[in-house]
Coordinates of N, CA and C in Angstrom, one line a residue:
X1 N 30.4 41.5 -31.1 CA 30.5 40.7 -29.9 C 29.1 40.6 -29.2
X2 N 28.3 41.7 -29.3 CA 27.0 41.7 -28.7 C 26.1 40.7 -29.4
X3 N 26.3 40.6 -30.7 CA 25.5 39.6 -31.5 C 25.7 38.2 -31.1
X4 N 27.0 37.9 -30.7 CA 27.4 36.5 -30.3 C 26.7 36.2 -28.9
X5 N 26.6 37.2 -28.0 CA 26.0 37.0 -26.7 C 24.5 36.8 -26.9
X6 N 23.9 37.5 -27.8 CA 22.4 37.4 -28.0 C 22.1 36.0 -28.5
X7 N 22.9 35.5 -29.5 CA 22.7 34.1 -29.9 C 22.9 33.1 -28.8
X8 N 23.9 33.3 -28.0 CA 24.1 32.4 -26.8 C 22.9 32.4 -25.9
X9 N 22.3 33.6 -25.7 CA 21.1 33.6 -24.8 C 20.0 32.9 -25.4
X10 N 19.8 33.1 -26.8 CA 18.7 32.5 -27.5 C 18.9 31.0 -27.5
X11 N 20.1 30.5 -27.7 CA 20.4 29.1 -27.6 C 20.1 28.5 -26.3
X12 N 20.5 29.2 -25.2 CA 20.3 28.8 -23.8 C 18.8 28.6 -23.6
X13 N 18.0 29.6 -24.0 CA 16.6 29.6 -23.8 C 15.9 28.4 -24.6
X14 N 16.4 28.1 -25.8 CA 15.9 27.0 -26.5 C 16.2 25.7 -25.9
X15 N 17.4 25.5 -25.4 CA 17.8 24.3 -24.7 C 16.9 24.1 -23.4
X16 N 16.7 25.1 -22.7 CA 16.0 25.0 -21.4 C 14.5 24.7 -21.8
X17 N 13.9 25.3 -22.8 CA 12.6 25.1 -23.2 C 12.4 23.6 -23.6
X18 N 13.4 23.1 -24.4 CA 13.3 21.7 -24.9 C 13.4 20.7 -23.7
X19 N 14.2 21.0 -22.7 CA 14.3 20.2 -21.5 C 13.0 20.1 -20.7
X20 N 12.3 21.3 -20.6 CA 11.1 21.4 -19.8 C 10.0 20.6 -20.6
X21 N 10.0 20.8 -21.9 CA 9.0 20.1 -22.8 C 9.2 18.6 -22.7
X22 N 10.4 18.1 -22.7 CA 10.6 16.6 -22.6 C 10.2 16.1 -21.2
X23 N 10.4 16.9 -20.2 CA 10.0 16.5 -18.8 C 8.5 16.4 -18.7
X24 N 7.8 17.3 -19.4 CA 6.4 17.2 -19.3 C 5.8 16.0 -20.1
X25 N 6.5 15.5 -21.1 CA 6.1 14.4 -21.8 C 6.4 13.1 -21.1
X26 N 7.0 13.1 -20.0 CA 7.3 11.9 -19.3 C 8.7 11.3 -19.7
X27 N 9.5 12.1 -20.4 CA 10.7 11.6 -20.9 C 11.9 12.0 -20.0
X28 N 11.6 12.6 -18.9 CA 12.7 13.1 -18.0 C 13.2 12.0 -17.1
X29 N 13.4 12.3 -15.9 CA 14.0 11.4 -14.9 C 13.2 10.2 -14.7
X30 N 13.8 9.0 -14.6 CA 13.1 7.8 -14.4 C 12.5 7.2 -15.6
X31 N 12.9 7.5 -16.8 CA 12.2 7.0 -17.9 C 12.4 5.5 -18.2
X32 N 13.4 5.0 -17.6 CA 13.8 3.6 -17.8 C 13.2 2.7 -16.7
X33 N 12.1 3.1 -16.1 CA 11.4 2.3 -15.0 C 10.9 1.0 -15.6
X34 N 10.7 0.0 -14.8 CA 10.2 -1.3 -15.1 C 8.7 -1.1 -15.4
X35 N 8.1 -1.7 -16.4 CA 6.7 -1.6 -16.7 C 5.9 -2.5 -15.8
X36 N 4.6 -2.1 -15.5 CA 3.8 -3.0 -14.8 C 3.5 -4.2 -15.6
X37 N 3.3 -5.4 -15.0 CA 3.1 -6.6 -15.7 C 4.3 -7.5 -15.8
X38 N 5.5 -6.9 -15.8 CA 6.7 -7.7 -15.8 C 7.2 -8.0 -14.4
X39 N 6.6 -7.4 -13.4 CA 7.0 -7.5 -12.1 C 6.8 -9.0 -11.6
X40 N 7.8 -9.6 -11.0 CA 7.6 -10.9 -10.4 C 7.7 -12.1 -11.4
X41 N 8.0 -11.8 -12.7 CA 8.1 -12.9 -13.6 C 9.6 -13.3 -13.7
X42 N 9.9 -14.6 -13.4 CA 11.3 -15.1 -13.5 C 11.4 -15.7 -14.8
X43 N 12.5 -15.3 -15.6 CA 12.7 -15.8 -16.9 C 13.9 -16.7 -17.0
X44 N 14.9 -16.5 -16.2 CA 16.1 -17.3 -16.2 C 16.2 -18.2 -14.9
X45 N 16.1 -19.5 -15.1 CA 16.2 -20.5 -14.0 C 17.5 -21.2 -14.1
X46 N 18.0 -21.6 -12.9 CA 19.2 -22.3 -12.8 C 19.1 -23.8 -13.2
X47 N 17.9 -24.3 -13.1 CA 17.7 -25.7 -13.5 C 16.2 -25.9 -13.8
X48 N 15.9 -27.1 -14.4 CA 14.5 -27.4 -14.8 C 13.7 -27.7 -13.5
X49 N 14.4 -28.1 -12.4 CA 13.7 -28.4 -11.2 C 13.2 -27.0 -10.6
X50 N 14.0 -26.0 -10.7 CA 13.6 -24.7 -10.2 C 12.5 -24.1 -11.1
X51 N 12.6 -24.3 -12.4 CA 11.5 -23.8 -13.3 C 10.2 -24.5 -12.9
X52 N 10.2 -25.8 -12.7 CA 9.0 -26.6 -12.3 C 8.4 -26.1 -11.0
X53 N 9.3 -25.8 -10.0 CA 8.8 -25.3 -8.7 C 8.1 -23.9 -8.8
X54 N 8.7 -23.0 -9.5 CA 8.2 -21.6 -9.6 C 7.0 -21.5 -10.5
X55 N 6.9 -22.4 -11.5 CA 5.8 -22.4 -12.4 C 4.7 -23.5 -12.1
X56 N 4.7 -23.9 -10.8 CA 3.8 -24.9 -10.4 C 2.3 -24.5 -10.6
X57 N 1.5 -25.4 -11.1 CA 0.1 -25.0 -11.4 C -0.7 -24.8 -10.1
X58 N -0.2 -25.4 -9.0 CA -0.9 -25.3 -7.7 C -0.6 -24.0 -6.9
X59 N 0.3 -23.2 -7.5 CA 0.7 -22.0 -6.7 C -0.5 -21.0 -6.4
X60 N -0.4 -20.4 -5.2 CA -1.4 -19.4 -4.8 C -1.6 -18.3 -5.8
X61 N -2.9 -18.0 -6.2 CA -3.2 -17.0 -7.1 C -4.5 -16.3 -6.7
X62 N -4.4 -15.0 -6.5 CA -5.6 -14.2 -6.2 C -6.5 -14.1 -7.5
X63 N -7.7 -14.5 -7.4 CA -8.6 -14.5 -8.6 C -9.6 -13.5 -8.6
X64 N -10.0 -12.9 -7.4 CA -11.0 -11.9 -7.3 C -10.6 -11.0 -6.1
X65 N -10.8 -9.7 -6.3 CA -10.4 -8.7 -5.3 C -11.1 -7.4 -5.4
X66 N -11.1 -6.6 -4.3 CA -11.8 -5.4 -4.3 C -11.1 -4.4 -5.3
X67 N -11.9 -3.3 -5.5 CA -11.3 -2.2 -6.4 C -10.1 -1.6 -5.7
X68 N -9.2 -1.2 -6.6 CA -7.9 -0.7 -6.1 C -8.0 0.5 -5.2
X69 N -8.8 1.5 -5.6 CA -8.9 2.7 -4.8 C -10.3 2.8 -4.1
X70 N -10.4 3.1 -2.9 CA -11.6 3.2 -2.2 C -11.7 4.4 -1.3
X71 N -12.8 5.1 -1.3 CA -13.0 6.2 -0.5 C -14.1 5.9 0.5
X72 N -13.9 6.0 1.8 CA -14.8 5.7 2.8 C -15.3 6.9 3.6
X73 N -16.4 6.8 4.2 CA -17.0 7.9 5.0 C -16.6 7.6 6.4
X74 N -16.2 8.7 7.1 CA -15.8 8.5 8.5 C -17.1 8.0 9.3
X75 N -16.8 7.0 10.2 CA -17.9 6.5 11.0 C -18.7 5.3 10.3
X76 N -18.4 5.1 9.1 CA -19.1 4.0 8.4 C -18.1 2.8 8.3
X77 N -18.6 1.7 7.6 CA -17.8 0.5 7.5 C -17.0 0.5 6.2
X78 N -15.7 0.0 6.3 CA -14.8 -0.2 5.2 C -14.8 -1.8 5.0
X79 N -15.0 -2.2 3.7 CA -15.0 -3.6 3.4 C -14.1 -3.9 2.2
X80 N -13.1 -4.8 2.4 CA -12.3 -5.3 1.3 C -12.4 -6.8 1.2
X81 N -12.4 -7.3 0.0 CA -12.6 -8.7 -0.3 C -11.5 -9.3 -1.1
X82 N -11.2 -10.5 -0.9 CA -10.1 -11.2 -1.6 C -10.4 -12.7 -1.7
X83 N -10.3 -13.2 -2.9 CA -10.5 -14.7 -3.1 C -9.2 -15.2 -3.8
X84 N -8.8 -16.4 -3.3 CA -7.5 -17.0 -3.9 C -7.8 -18.5 -4.1
X85 N -7.0 -19.0 -5.0 CA -7.0 -20.4 -5.3 C -5.6 -21.0 -5.4
X86 N -5.5 -22.3 -5.1 CA -4.2 -23.0 -5.2 C -4.3 -24.3 -4.6
X87 N -3.3 -25.2 -4.8 CA -3.3 -26.5 -4.2 C -1.9 -26.7 -3.6
X88 N -1.7 -26.8 -2.3 CA -2.8 -26.7 -1.3 C -3.5 -25.4 -1.2
X89 N -4.7 -25.4 -0.6 CA -5.4 -24.1 -0.5 C -4.6 -23.1 0.2
X90 N -4.5 -21.8 -0.4 CA -3.7 -20.8 0.2 C -4.3 -20.3 1.5
X91 N -3.4 -19.6 2.2 CA -3.8 -18.8 3.4 C -3.8 -17.4 3.1
X92 N -4.8 -16.6 3.5 CA -4.8 -15.2 3.2 C -4.5 -14.4 4.5
X93 N -3.6 -13.4 4.3 CA -3.2 -12.5 5.4 C -3.4 -11.1 4.9
X94 N -3.9 -10.2 5.8 CA -4.1 -8.8 5.5 C -3.1 -7.9 6.1
X95 N -2.7 -6.9 5.4 CA -1.7 -5.9 5.9 C -2.2 -4.5 5.7
X96 N -1.7 -3.6 6.5 CA -2.0 -2.2 6.3 C -0.6 -1.5 6.4
X97 N -0.3 -0.8 5.4 CA 1.0 0.0 5.3 C 2.2 -0.9 5.7
X98 N 2.1 -2.2 5.2 CA 3.2 -3.2 5.4 C 3.2 -3.9 6.7
X99 N 2.2 -3.6 7.6 CA 2.2 -4.3 8.9 C 1.0 -5.3 8.9
X100 N 1.2 -6.5 9.4 CA 0.2 -7.5 9.4 C -0.9 -7.1 10.4
X101 N -2.2 -7.3 10.0 CA -3.3 -6.9 10.8 C -3.9 -8.1 11.6
X102 N -4.3 -7.8 12.8 CA -4.9 -8.8 13.7 C -6.3 -8.4 14.1
X103 N -7.2 -9.3 14.3 CA -8.5 -9.0 14.7 C -8.6 -8.3 16.0
X104 N -9.4 -7.3 16.1 CA -9.7 -6.6 17.4 C -11.2 -6.1 17.3
X105 N -11.7 -5.4 18.2 CA -13.1 -5.1 18.3 C -13.6 -4.2 17.1
X106 N -12.7 -3.5 16.4 CA -13.1 -2.7 15.3 C -12.7 -3.3 14.0
X107 N -12.0 -4.4 14.0 CA -11.4 -4.9 12.8 C -11.8 -6.4 12.8
X108 N -12.5 -6.9 11.7 CA -12.9 -8.3 11.7 C -12.5 -8.9 10.3
X109 N -12.0 -10.1 10.3 CA -11.8 -10.9 9.1 C -12.7 -12.1 9.1
X110 N -13.4 -12.3 8.0 CA -14.3 -13.5 7.8 C -13.7 -14.3 6.7
X111 N -13.6 -15.6 6.8 CA -13.1 -16.4 5.7 C -14.1 -17.6 5.5
X112 N -14.2 -18.0 4.2 CA -15.0 -19.1 3.7 C -14.1 -19.9 2.8
X113 N -14.1 -21.3 3.0 CA -13.5 -22.2 2.1 C -14.5 -22.4 1.0
X114 N -14.0 -22.3 -0.3 CA -14.9 -22.6 -1.4 C -14.3 -23.7 -2.2
X115 N -14.8 -24.9 -1.9 CA -14.2 -26.1 -2.6 C -12.9 -26.5 -2.0
X116 N -12.2 -27.5 -2.6 CA -11.0 -27.9 -2.0 C -9.7 -27.1 -2.3
X117 N -9.8 -26.1 -3.2 CA -8.7 -25.3 -3.6 C -8.8 -23.8 -3.4
X118 N -10.0 -23.3 -3.0 CA -10.2 -21.9 -2.9 C -10.6 -21.4 -1.5
X119 N -10.3 -20.1 -1.3 CA -10.6 -19.5 0.0 C -11.0 -18.0 -0.3
X120 N -12.0 -17.6 0.4 CA -12.5 -16.2 0.2 C -12.4 -15.5 1.6
X121 N -11.8 -14.3 1.6 CA -11.6 -13.5 2.8 C -12.2 -12.1 2.7
X122 N -12.9 -11.7 3.7 CA -13.5 -10.4 3.7 C -13.0 -9.7 5.0
X123 N -12.4 -8.5 4.8 CA -11.9 -7.7 5.9 C -12.8 -6.5 6.1
X124 N -13.2 -6.3 7.4 CA -14.2 -5.2 7.7 C -13.6 -4.3 8.8
X125 N -13.7 -3.0 8.7 CA -13.4 -2.1 9.7 C -14.6 -1.3 10.0
X126 N -15.1 -1.3 11.3 CA -16.4 -0.6 11.6 C -16.3 -0.2 13.0
X127 N -16.4 1.1 13.3 CA -16.5 2.2 12.4 C -15.2 2.7 11.9
X128 N -15.1 3.3 10.7 CA -13.9 3.8 10.1 C -13.5 5.1 10.7
X129 N -12.2 5.3 11.0 CA -11.7 6.6 11.5 C -10.7 7.1 10.5
X130 N -10.1 8.3 10.8 CA -9.1 8.9 10.0 C -7.8 8.0 10.0
X131 N -7.6 7.3 11.1 CA -6.4 6.4 11.2 C -6.5 5.2 10.3
X132 N -7.7 4.9 9.8 CA -7.8 3.8 8.9 C -7.4 4.1 7.4
X133 N -7.1 5.3 7.1 CA -6.6 5.6 5.8 C -5.3 5.0 5.6
X134 N -5.0 4.5 4.4 CA -3.7 3.9 4.1 C -3.7 2.9 3.0
X135 N -2.7 2.1 2.9 CA -2.5 1.1 1.8 C -2.7 -0.3 2.4
X136 N -3.7 -1.0 2.0 CA -4.0 -2.3 2.5 C -3.6 -3.4 1.4
X137 N -3.2 -4.5 1.9 CA -2.8 -5.6 1.0 C -3.4 -6.9 1.5
X138 N -3.8 -7.7 0.5 CA -4.3 -9.1 0.7 C -3.2 -9.9 0.1
X139 N -2.7 -10.8 1.0 CA -1.6 -11.7 0.5 C -2.1 -13.2 0.6
X140 N -2.0 -13.9 -0.5 CA -2.4 -15.3 -0.5 C -1.1 -16.1 -0.7
X141 N -0.9 -17.1 0.1 CA 0.4 -17.9 -0.1 C 0.1 -19.3 0.2
X142 N 0.8 -20.2 -0.5 CA 1.0 -21.6 -0.1 C 2.4 -22.0 -0.4
X143 N 2.7 -23.3 -0.4 CA 4.1 -23.7 -0.5 C 4.7 -23.5 -1.8
X144 N 3.9 -23.1 -2.9 CA 4.4 -22.9 -4.2 C 4.5 -21.4 -4.6
X145 N 3.7 -20.5 -4.1 CA 3.7 -19.2 -4.5 C 3.1 -18.2 -3.5
X146 N 3.4 -16.9 -3.7 CA 2.7 -15.9 -3.0 C 2.2 -14.9 -4.0
X147 N 1.0 -14.4 -3.8 CA 0.4 -13.4 -4.6 C -0.2 -12.3 -3.8
X148 N -0.1 -11.1 -4.2 CA -0.5 -9.9 -3.4 C -1.3 -8.9 -4.2
X149 N -2.3 -8.4 -3.7 CA -3.1 -7.3 -4.3 C -3.2 -6.2 -3.3
X150 N -3.1 -5.0 -3.8 CA -3.2 -3.8 -2.9 C -4.4 -3.0 -3.1
X151 N -4.8 -2.3 -2.0 CA -6.0 -1.4 -2.0 C -5.6 -0.1 -1.3
X152 N -5.9 1.0 -1.9 CA -5.7 2.3 -1.3 C -7.0 2.8 -0.7
X153 N -7.0 3.3 0.5 CA -8.2 3.8 1.2 C -8.0 5.1 1.7
X154 N -8.9 6.1 1.4 CA -8.8 7.4 2.0 C -10.2 7.8 2.4
X155 N -10.3 8.7 3.3 CA -11.7 9.0 3.9 C -12.2 10.3 3.3
X156 N -13.5 10.4 3.4 CA -14.2 11.7 3.1 C -15.2 12.0 4.3
X157 N -15.5 13.2 4.4 CA -16.4 13.6 5.5 C -17.8 13.8 4.9
X158 N -18.8 13.2 5.5 CA -20.2 13.3 5.0 C -20.9 14.4 5.9
X159 N -21.4 15.4 5.2 CA -22.2 16.4 5.9 C -23.6 16.1 5.8
X160 N -24.3 16.3 6.9 CA -25.8 16.0 7.0 C -26.5 17.2 7.0

């Protein structure tokens, strides 16, 4: 009987080790997540009219944007840039942690129209504080599409 218990303990240890190993390989919880790149693509349309609407060539598309992760120094300037194209020309809106940003004395947005279909927007925060850390988004939209790019910003302390 003691031999049977020993084998049961060995079997239990082996099963637990296999489960930990699989979790470390990324095969554990959440393995059926959607892959990046497939987000936002509509494959099944109710009609050809809806297919033409959502796949319109004039839909807003962000063509140039700042690096995804940014580290800024407290007291210095943070700058994010976003360029979008579409017909009609898209409108660019900035968000921080899901909340729309409005200009104030420490936050400025500068925009330039580039030709009949493009717009470039630069967002600046000067001086940057700890409160400016977060997730920023540039959203370009027109009547055919909405495109969004996100930027993560965190601060560092500069010692002199």
